[in-house]
Short mmCIF file of C-alpha atoms in Angstrom, two decimals:
data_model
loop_
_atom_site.label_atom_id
_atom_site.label_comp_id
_atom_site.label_asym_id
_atom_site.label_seq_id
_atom_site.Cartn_x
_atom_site.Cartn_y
_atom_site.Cartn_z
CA UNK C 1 160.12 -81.23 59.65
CA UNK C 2 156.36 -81.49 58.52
CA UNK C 3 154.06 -84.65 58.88
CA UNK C 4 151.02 -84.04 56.91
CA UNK C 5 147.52 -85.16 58.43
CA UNK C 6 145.30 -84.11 55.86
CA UNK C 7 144.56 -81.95 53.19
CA UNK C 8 141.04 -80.61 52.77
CA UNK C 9 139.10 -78.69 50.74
CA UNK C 10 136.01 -76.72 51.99
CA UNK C 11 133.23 -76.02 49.13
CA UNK C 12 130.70 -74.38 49.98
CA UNK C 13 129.53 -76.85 52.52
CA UNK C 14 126.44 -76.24 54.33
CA UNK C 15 126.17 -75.56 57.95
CA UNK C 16 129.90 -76.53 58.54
CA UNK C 17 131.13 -76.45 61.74
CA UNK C 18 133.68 -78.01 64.09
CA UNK C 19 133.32 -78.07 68.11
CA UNK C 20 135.61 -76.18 70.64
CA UNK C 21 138.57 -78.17 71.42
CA UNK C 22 142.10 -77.76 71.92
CA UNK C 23 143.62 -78.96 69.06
CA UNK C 24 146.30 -82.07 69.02
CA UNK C 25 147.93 -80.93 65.28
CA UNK C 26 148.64 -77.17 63.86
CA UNK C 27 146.18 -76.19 60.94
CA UNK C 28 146.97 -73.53 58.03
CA UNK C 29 143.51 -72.25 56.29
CA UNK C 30 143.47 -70.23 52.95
CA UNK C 31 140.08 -69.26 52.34
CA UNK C 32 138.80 -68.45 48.72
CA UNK C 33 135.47 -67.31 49.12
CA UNK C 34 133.01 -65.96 51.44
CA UNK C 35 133.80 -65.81 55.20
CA UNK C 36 134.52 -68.18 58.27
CA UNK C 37 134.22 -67.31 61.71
CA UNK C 38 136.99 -68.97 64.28
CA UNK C 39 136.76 -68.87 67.93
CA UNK C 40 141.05 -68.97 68.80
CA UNK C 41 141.31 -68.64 72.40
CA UNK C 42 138.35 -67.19 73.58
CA UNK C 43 138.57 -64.78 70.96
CA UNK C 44 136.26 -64.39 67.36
CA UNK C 45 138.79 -64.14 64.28
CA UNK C 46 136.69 -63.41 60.99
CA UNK C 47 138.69 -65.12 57.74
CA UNK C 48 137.50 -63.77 54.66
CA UNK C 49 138.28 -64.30 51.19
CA UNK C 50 142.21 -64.05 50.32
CA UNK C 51 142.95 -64.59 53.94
CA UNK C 52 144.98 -67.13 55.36
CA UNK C 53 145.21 -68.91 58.97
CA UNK C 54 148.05 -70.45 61.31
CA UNK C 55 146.47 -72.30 64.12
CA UNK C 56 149.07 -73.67 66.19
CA UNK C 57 149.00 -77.03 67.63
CA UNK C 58 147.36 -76.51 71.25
CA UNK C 59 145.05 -73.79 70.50
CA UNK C 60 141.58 -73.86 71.65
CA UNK C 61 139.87 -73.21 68.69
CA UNK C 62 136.22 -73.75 67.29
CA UNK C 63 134.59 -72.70 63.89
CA UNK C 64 131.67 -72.65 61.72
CA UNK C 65 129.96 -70.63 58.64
CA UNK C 66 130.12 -66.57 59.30
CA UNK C 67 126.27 -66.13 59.22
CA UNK C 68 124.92 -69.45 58.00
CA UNK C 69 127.14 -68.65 54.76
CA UNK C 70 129.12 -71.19 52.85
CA UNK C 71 132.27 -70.51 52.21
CA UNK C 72 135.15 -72.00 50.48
CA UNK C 73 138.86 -72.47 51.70
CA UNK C 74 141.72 -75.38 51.88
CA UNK C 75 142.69 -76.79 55.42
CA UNK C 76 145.80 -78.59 55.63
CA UNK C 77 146.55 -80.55 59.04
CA UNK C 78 150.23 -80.94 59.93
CA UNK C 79 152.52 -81.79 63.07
CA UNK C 80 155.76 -80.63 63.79
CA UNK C 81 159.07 -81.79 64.94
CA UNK C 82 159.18 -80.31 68.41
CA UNK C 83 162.95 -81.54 69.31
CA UNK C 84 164.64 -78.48 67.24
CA UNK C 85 163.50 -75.53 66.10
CA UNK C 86 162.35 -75.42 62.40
CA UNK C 87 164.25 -71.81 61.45
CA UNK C 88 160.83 -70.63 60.75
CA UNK C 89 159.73 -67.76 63.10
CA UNK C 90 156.15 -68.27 62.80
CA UNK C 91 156.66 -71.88 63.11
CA UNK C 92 158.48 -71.94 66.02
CA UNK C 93 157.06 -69.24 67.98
CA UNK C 94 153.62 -71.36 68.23
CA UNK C 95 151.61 -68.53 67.79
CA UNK C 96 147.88 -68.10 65.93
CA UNK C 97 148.53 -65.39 62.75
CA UNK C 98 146.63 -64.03 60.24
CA UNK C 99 148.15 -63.85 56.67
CA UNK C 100 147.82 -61.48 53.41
CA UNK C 101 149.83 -63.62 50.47
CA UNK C 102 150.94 -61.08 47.78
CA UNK C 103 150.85 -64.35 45.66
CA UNK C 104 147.21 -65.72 46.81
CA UNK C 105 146.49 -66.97 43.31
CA UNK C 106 149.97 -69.36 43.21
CA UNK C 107 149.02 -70.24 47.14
CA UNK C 108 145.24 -71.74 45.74
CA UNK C 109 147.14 -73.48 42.70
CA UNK C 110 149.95 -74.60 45.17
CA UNK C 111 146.44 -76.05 47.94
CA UNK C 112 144.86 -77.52 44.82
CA UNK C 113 147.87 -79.62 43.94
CA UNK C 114 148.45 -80.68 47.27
CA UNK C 115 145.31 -81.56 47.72
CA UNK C 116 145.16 -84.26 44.69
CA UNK C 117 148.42 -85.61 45.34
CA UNK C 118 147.08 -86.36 49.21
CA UNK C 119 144.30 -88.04 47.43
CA UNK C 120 146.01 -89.83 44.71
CA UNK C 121 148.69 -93.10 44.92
CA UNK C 122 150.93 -92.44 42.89
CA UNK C 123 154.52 -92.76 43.24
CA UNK C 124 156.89 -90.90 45.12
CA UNK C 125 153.43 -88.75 46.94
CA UNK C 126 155.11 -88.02 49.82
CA UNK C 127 158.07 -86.74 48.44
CA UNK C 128 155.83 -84.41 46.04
CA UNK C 129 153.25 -83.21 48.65
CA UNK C 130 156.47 -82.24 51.33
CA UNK C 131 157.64 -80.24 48.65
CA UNK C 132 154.49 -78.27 48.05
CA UNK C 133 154.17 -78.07 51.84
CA UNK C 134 157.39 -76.70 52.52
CA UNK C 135 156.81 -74.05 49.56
CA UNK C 136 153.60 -72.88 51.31
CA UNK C 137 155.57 -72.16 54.47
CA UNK C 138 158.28 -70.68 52.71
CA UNK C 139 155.90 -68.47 51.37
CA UNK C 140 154.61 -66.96 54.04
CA UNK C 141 157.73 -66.77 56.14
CA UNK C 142 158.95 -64.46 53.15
CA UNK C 143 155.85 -62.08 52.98
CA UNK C 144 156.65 -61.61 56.88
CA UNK C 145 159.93 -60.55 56.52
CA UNK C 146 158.87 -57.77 54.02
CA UNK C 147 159.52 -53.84 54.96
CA UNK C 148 156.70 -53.07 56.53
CA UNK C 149 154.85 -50.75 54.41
CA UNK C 150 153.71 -46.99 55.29
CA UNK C 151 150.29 -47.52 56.78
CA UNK C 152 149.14 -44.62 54.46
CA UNK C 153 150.04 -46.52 51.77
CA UNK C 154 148.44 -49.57 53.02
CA UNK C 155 145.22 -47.82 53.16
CA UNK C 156 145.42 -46.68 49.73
CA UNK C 157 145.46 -49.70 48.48
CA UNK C 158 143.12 -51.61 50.40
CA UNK C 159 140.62 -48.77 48.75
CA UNK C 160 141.59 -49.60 45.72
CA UNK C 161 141.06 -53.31 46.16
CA UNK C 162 138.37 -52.93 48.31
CA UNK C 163 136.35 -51.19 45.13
CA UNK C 164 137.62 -53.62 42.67
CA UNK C 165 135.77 -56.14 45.11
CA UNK C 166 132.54 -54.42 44.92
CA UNK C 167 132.26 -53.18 41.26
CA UNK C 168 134.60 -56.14 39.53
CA UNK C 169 131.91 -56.57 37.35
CA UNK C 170 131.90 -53.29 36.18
CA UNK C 171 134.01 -51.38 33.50
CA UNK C 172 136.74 -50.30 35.83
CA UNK C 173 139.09 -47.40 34.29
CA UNK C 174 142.29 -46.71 36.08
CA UNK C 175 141.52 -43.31 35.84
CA UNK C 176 138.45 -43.71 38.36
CA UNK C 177 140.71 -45.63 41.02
CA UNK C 178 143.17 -42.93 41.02
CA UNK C 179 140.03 -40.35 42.40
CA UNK C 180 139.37 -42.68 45.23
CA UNK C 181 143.00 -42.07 46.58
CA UNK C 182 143.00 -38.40 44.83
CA UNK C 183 146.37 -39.55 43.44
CA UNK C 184 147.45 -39.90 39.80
CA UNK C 185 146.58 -42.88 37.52
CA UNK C 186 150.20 -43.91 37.47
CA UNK C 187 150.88 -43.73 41.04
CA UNK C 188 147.90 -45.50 42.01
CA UNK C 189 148.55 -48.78 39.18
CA UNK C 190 152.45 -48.97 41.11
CA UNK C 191 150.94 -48.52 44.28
CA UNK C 192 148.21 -51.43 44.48
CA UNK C 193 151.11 -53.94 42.43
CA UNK C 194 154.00 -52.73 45.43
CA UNK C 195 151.03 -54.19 48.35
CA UNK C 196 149.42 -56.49 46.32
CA UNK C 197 151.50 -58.16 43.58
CA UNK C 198 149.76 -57.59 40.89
CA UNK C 199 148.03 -54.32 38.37
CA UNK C 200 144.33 -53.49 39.85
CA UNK C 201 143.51 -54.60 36.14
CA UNK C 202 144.80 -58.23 36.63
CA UNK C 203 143.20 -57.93 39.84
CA UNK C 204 139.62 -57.71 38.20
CA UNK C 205 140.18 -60.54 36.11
CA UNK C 206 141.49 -62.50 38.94
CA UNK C 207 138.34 -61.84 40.55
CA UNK C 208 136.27 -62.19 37.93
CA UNK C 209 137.79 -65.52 37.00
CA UNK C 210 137.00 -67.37 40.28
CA UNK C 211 133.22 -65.94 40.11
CA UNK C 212 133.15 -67.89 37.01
CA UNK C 213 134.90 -70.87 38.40
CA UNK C 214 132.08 -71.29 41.10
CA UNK C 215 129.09 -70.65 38.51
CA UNK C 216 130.24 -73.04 36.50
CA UNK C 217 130.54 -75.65 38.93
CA UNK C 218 127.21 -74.41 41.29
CA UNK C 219 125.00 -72.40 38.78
CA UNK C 220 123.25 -73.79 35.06
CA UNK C 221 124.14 -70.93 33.62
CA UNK C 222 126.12 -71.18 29.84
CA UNK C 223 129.35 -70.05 29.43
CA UNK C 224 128.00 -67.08 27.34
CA UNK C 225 125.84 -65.98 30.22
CA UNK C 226 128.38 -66.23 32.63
CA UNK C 227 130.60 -64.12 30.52
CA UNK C 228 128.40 -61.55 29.72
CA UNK C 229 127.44 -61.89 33.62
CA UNK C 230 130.98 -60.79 34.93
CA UNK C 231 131.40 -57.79 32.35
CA UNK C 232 132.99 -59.86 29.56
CA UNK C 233 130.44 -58.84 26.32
CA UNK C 234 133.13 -60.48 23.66
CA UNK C 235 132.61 -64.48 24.79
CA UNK C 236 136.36 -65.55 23.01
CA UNK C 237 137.87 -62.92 25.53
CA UNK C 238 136.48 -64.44 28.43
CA UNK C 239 137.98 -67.32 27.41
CA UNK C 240 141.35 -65.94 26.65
CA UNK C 241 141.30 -64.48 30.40
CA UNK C 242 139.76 -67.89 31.67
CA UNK C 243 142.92 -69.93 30.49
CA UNK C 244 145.36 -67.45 31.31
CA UNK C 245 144.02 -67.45 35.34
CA UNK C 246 142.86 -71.23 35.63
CA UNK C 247 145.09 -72.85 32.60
CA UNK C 248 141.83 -74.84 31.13
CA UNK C 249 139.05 -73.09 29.15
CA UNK C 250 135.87 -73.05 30.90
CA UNK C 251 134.47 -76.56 29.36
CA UNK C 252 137.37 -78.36 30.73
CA UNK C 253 137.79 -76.65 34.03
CA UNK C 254 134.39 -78.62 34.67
CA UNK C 255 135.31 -81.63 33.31
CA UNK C 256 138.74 -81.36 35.85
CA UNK C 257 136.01 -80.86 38.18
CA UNK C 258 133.43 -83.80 38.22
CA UNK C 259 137.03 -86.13 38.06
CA UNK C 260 137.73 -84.83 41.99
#
């Protein structure tokens, strides 16, 4: 079904950029930080953080930093079987879409391993990274056959998260995210995990977490100042929430790091 081209992973890469051209291959982007701005068609798609891309083979596409600002996302270039029809709509309708994963977390673990295996030798690679690919598809075939959800509800929670973006460093109290929505506390915890998989709390951490991923890897800060950086005053519970998002404490998750 799928014949991988190449798996790629985008950090933070200055001035980045690819010319307009109809492409030969279909490309599926997950972006994990900052912005990119896409020309598909003649028209300017914005992908932001948590977003993720299906540019159809034959789509005259360009792209390049939103604003001169890095960001970071995976690319994965694939063909397709074009004698019968995959049994994936998306797929086989050839068109450009623009994804929310409930799962985006599991996606970036699911890009990272594919990503290694494409660059690795070891046995029985292609059979691994098909796998993973057809997985990623899978995924987002599912979140498109969801019930659509009640746009007010929707916009509820994109408040919510859209706060927890801009104050995640902050003490956040579910109490305060229930005023935004003037709903109750209860009501607004279920409401954010029905759209977005997961508690706002868990949220926070989530973003917190990859904050600390990328100033370990681009800052000098210590681990201490990091922590106490992203709201975390007690250093051991930092790393409690550091292994339970990443699965390495901080030290190692650099180590894993400077191997790529």
């Amino acid at each position: 079904m799928f014949q991988l081209m190449s798996v790629n992973f985008d950090d933070y890469i200055p001035n980045w950029r690819t010319q307009l051209e109809t492409i030969a291959y279909n490309v599926l982007v997950v972006v994990r930080a900052g912005k990119v701005r896409y020309e598909i068609n003649g028209e300017e798609v914005i992908a932001e953080k948590e977003d993720v891309l299906f540019i159809p083979q034959s789509t005259r596409r360009s792209g390049g930093n939103w604003n001169d600002t890095p960001h970071q996302k995976h690319t994965i270039l694939f063909t397709l079987d074009r004698q019968e029809p995959t049994g994936i709509p998306f797929l086989d309708a050839g068109q450009f879409m623009k994804f929310n994963l409930t799962h985006i977390q599991y996606a970036y673990r699911r890009c990272e391993r594919l990503y290694e295996e494409m660059r690795g030798g070891k046995s029985y690679r292609t059979m691994i990274c098909q796998g993973i690919m057809q997985e990623l598809i899978g995924m987002l075939a599912r979140e498109l056959e969801k019930t659509e959800l009640a746009p007010s509800k929707r916009n509820y929670a994109d408040t919510i998260k859209s706060y927890l973006l801009e104050h995640y460093r902050e003490s956040i109290e579910i109490d305060a995210l229930a005023r935004l929505i003037h709903r109750s506390p209860s009501y607004a915890a279920a409401l954010f995990k029905e759209v977005h998989g997961q508690s706002p709390i868990r949220y926070m951490h989530q973003l917190r977490v990859q904050e600390a991923c990328s100033l370990l890897i681009h800052s000098d800060m210590s681990i201490t100042h990091i922590a106490d950086y992203l709201g975390y005053y007690d250093t051991s519970y930092f790393y409690r929430m550091f292994k339970k998002h990443t699965g390495f404490s901080p030290s190692d998750y650099v180590q894993q790091h400077n191997l790529l």
